[in-house]
PDB file of C-alpha atoms and ligand atoms in Angstrom:
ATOM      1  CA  UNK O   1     110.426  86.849 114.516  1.00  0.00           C
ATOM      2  CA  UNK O   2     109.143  90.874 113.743  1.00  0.00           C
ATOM      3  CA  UNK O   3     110.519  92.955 116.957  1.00  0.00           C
ATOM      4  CA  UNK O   4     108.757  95.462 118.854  1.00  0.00           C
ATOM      5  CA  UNK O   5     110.649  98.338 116.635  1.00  0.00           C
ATOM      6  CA  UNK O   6     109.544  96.792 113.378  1.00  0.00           C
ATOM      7  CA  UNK O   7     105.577  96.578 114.847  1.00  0.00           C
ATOM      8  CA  UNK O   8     105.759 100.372 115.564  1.00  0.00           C
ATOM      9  CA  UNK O   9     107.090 101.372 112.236  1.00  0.00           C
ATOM     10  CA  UNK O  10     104.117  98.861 110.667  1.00  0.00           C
ATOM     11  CA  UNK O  11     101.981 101.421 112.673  1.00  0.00           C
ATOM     12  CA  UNK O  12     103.320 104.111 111.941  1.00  0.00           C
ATOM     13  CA  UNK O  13     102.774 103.373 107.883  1.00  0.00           C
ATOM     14  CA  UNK O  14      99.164 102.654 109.033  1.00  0.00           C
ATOM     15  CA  UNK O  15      98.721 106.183 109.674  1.00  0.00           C
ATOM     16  CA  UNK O  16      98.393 107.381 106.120  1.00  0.00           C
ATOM     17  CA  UNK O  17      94.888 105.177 105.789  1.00  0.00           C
ATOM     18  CA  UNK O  18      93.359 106.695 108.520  1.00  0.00           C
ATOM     19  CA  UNK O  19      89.715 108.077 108.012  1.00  0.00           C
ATOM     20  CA  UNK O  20      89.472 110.991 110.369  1.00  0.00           C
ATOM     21  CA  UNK O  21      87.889 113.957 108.905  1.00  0.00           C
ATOM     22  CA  UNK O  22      85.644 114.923 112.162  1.00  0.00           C
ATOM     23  CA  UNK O  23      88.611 114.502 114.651  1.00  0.00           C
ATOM     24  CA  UNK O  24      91.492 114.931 112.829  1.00  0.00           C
ATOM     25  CA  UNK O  25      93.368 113.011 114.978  1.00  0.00           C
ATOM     26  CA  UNK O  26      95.472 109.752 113.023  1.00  0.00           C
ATOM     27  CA  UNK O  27      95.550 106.649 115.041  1.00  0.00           C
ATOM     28  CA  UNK O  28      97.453 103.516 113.871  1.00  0.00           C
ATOM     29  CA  UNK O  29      97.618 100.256 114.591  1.00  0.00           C
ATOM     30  CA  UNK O  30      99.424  96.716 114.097  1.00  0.00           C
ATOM     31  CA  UNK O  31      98.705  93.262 115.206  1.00  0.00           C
ATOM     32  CA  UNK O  32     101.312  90.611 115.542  1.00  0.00           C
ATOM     33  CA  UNK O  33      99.985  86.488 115.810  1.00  0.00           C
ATOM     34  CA  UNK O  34     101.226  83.702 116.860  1.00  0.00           C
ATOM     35  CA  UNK O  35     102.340  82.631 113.142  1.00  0.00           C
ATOM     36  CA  UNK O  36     104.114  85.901 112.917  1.00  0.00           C
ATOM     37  CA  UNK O  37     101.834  87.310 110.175  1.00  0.00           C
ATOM     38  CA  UNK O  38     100.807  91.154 111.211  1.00  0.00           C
ATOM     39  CA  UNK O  39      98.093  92.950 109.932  1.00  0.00           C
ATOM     40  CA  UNK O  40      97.383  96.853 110.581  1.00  0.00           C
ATOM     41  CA  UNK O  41      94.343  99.026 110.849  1.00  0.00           C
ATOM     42  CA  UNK O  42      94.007 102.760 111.377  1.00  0.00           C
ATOM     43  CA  UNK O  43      90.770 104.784 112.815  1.00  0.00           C
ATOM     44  CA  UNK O  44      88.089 104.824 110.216  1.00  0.00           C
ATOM     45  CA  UNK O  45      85.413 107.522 111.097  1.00  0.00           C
ATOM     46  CA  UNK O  46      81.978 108.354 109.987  1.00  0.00           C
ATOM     47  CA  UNK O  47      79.462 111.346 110.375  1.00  0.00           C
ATOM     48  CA  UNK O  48      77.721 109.935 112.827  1.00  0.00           C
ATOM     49  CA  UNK O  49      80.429 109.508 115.125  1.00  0.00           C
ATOM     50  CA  UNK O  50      78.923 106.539 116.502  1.00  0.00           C
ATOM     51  CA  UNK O  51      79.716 103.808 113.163  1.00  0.00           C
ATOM     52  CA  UNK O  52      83.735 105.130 113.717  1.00  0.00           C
ATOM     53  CA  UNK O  53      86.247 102.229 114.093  1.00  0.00           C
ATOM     54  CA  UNK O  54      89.286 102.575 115.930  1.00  0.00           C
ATOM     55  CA  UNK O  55      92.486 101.249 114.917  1.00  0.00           C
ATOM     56  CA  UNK O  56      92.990  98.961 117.266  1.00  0.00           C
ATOM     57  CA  UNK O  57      89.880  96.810 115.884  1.00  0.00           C
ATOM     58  CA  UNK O  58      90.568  97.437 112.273  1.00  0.00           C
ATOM     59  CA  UNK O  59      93.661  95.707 113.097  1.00  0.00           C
ATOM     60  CA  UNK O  60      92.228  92.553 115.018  1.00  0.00           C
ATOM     61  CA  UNK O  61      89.462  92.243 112.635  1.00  0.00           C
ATOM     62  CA  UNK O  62      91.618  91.981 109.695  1.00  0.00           C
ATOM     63  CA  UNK O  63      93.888  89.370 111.552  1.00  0.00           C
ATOM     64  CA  UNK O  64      90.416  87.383 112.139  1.00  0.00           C
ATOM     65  CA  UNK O  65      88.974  87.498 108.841  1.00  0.00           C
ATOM     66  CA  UNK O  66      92.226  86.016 107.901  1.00  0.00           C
ATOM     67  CA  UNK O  67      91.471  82.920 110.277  1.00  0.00           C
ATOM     68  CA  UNK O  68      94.794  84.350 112.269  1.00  0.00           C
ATOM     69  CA  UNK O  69      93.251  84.337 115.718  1.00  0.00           C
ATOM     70  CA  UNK O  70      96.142  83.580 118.223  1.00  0.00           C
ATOM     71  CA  UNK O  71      97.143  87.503 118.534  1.00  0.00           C
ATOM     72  CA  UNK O  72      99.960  87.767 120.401  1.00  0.00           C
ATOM     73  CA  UNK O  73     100.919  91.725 120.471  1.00  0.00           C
ATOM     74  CA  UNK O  74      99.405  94.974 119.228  1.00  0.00           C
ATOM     75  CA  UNK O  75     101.114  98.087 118.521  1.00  0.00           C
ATOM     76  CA  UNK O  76      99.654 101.818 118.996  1.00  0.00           C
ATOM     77  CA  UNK O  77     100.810 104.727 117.588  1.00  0.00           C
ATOM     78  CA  UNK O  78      99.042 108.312 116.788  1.00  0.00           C
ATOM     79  CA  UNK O  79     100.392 111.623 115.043  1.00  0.00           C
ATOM     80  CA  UNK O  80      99.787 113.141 118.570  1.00  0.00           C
ATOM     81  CA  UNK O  81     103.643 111.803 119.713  1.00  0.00           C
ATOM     82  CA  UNK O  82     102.580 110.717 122.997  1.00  0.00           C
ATOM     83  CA  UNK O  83     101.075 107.264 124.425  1.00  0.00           C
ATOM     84  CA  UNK O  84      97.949 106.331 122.954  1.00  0.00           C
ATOM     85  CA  UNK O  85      96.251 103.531 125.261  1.00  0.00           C
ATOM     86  CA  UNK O  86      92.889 102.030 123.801  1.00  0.00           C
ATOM     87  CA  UNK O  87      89.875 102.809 124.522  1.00  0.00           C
ATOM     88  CA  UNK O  88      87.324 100.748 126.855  1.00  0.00           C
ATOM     89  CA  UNK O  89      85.853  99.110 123.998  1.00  0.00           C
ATOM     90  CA  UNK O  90      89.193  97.925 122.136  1.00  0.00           C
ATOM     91  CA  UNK O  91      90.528  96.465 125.076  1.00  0.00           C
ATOM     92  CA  UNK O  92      87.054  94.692 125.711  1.00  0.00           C
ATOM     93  CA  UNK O  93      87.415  93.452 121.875  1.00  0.00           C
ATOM     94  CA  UNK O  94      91.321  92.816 122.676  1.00  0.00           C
ATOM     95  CA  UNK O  95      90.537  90.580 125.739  1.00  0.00           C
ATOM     96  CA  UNK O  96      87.633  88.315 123.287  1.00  0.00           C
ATOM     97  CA  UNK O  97      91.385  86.527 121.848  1.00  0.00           C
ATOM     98  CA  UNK O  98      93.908  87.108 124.563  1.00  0.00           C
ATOM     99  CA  UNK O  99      94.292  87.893 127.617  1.00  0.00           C
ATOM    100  CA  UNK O 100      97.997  87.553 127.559  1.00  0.00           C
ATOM    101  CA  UNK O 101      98.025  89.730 124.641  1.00  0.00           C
ATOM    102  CA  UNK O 102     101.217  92.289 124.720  1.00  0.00           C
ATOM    103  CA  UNK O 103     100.035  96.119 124.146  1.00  0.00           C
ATOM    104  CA  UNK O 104     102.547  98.606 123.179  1.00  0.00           C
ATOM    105  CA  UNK O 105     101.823 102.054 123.272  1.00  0.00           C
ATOM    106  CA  UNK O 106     104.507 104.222 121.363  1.00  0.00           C
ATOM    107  CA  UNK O 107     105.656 107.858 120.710  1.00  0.00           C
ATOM    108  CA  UNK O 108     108.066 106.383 118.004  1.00  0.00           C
ATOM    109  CA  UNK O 109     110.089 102.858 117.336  1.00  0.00           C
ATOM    110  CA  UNK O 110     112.614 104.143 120.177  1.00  0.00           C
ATOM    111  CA  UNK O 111     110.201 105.305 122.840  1.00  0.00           C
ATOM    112  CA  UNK O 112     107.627 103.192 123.633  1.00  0.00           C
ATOM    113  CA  UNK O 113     105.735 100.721 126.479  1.00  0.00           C
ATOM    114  CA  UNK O 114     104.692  97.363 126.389  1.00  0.00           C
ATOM    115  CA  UNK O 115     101.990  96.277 128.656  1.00  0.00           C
ATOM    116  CA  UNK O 116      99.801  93.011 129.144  1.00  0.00           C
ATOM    117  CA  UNK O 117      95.861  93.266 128.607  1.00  0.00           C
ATOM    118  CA  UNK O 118      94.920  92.180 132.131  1.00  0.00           C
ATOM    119  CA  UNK O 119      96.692  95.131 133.680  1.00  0.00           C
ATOM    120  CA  UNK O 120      94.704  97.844 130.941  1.00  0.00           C
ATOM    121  CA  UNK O 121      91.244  95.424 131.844  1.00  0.00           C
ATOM    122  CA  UNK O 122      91.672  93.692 135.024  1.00  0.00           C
ATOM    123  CA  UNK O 123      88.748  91.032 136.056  1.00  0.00           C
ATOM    124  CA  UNK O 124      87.463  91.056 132.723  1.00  0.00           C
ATOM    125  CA  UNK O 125      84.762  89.084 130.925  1.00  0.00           C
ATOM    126  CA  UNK O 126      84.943  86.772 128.411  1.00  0.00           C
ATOM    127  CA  UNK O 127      83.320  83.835 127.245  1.00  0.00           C
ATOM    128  CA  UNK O 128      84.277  81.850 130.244  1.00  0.00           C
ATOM    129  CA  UNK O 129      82.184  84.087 132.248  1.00  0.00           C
ATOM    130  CA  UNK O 130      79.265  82.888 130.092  1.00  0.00           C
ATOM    131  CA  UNK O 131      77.746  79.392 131.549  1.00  0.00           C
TER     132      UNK O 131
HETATM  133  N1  THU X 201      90.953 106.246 118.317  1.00  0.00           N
HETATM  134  C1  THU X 201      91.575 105.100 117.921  1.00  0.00           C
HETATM  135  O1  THU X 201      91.576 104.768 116.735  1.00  0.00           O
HETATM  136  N2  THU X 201      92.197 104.364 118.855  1.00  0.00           N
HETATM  137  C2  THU X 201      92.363 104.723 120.157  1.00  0.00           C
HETATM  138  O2  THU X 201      92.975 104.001 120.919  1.00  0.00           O
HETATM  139  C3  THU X 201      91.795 105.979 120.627  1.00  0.00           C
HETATM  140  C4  THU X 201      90.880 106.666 119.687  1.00  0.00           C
HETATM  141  C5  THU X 201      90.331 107.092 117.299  1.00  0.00           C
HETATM  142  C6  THU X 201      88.843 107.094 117.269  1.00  0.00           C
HETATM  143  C7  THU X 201      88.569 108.438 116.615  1.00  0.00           C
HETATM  144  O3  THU X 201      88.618 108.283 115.209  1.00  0.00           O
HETATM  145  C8  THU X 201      89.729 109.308 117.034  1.00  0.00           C
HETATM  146  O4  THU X 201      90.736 108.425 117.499  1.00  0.00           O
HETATM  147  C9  THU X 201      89.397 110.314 118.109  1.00  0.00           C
HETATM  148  O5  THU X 201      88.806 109.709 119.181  1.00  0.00           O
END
């Protein structure tokens, strides 16, 4: 079983594919699923600022076009060397597979926090809500 430390460092090598002319700022991004296959992502932006991807979802979407849907943790890492959370919209994509989903946010592969979705998007909705 991949470890938190090995997650971050998938991250971290995530990095160099990021997109990010406008912001300059690298975000990176690996999934871990329930079969233990990970798959990473990094921000992928475009001039209209609107079409940009974050990490977090190039991640998840890779894991689901591989049929891999039972996502179990995501890691989060950016060149800034602090904690970067996701944003509204990555945790509403996040909480579409898992609610139990681990999030760790890291600074490096020795500094870093692990949280659980429904504490980043309590009382969330999801396709149970929909009757
Ligand atoms: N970004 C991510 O990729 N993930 C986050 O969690 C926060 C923000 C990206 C989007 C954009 O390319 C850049 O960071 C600045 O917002």
């Amino acid at each position: 079983m991949i470890n938190y430390k090995q997650l971050i460092q998938k991250a971290q090598n995530a990095l160099k594919f990021s997109y990010s002319p406008y912001s300059n700022f690298k975000v990176g991004a690996c999934v871990l699923t329930k079969s233990n296959n990970t798959y990473v992502g990094a921000n992928i932006e475009n001039a209209t600022f609107g079409a940009t991807i974050c990490a977090e979802r190039v991640a998840i979407d890779s894991a689901i076009m591989n049929n891999d849907k039972e996502i179990v943790c995501i890691a989060i890492v950016s060149q800034s060397g602090d904690y970067t959370f996701p944003c509204g919209i990555c945790r509403q994509v996040m909480a579409e597979f898992s609610n139990d989903m681990e999030i760790v946010v890291a600074k490096n592969e020795n500094d870093y926090k692990i949280y659980k979705l429904e504490d980043l998007l309590p009382h969330n909705f999801t396709q149970k809500d929909i009757k």
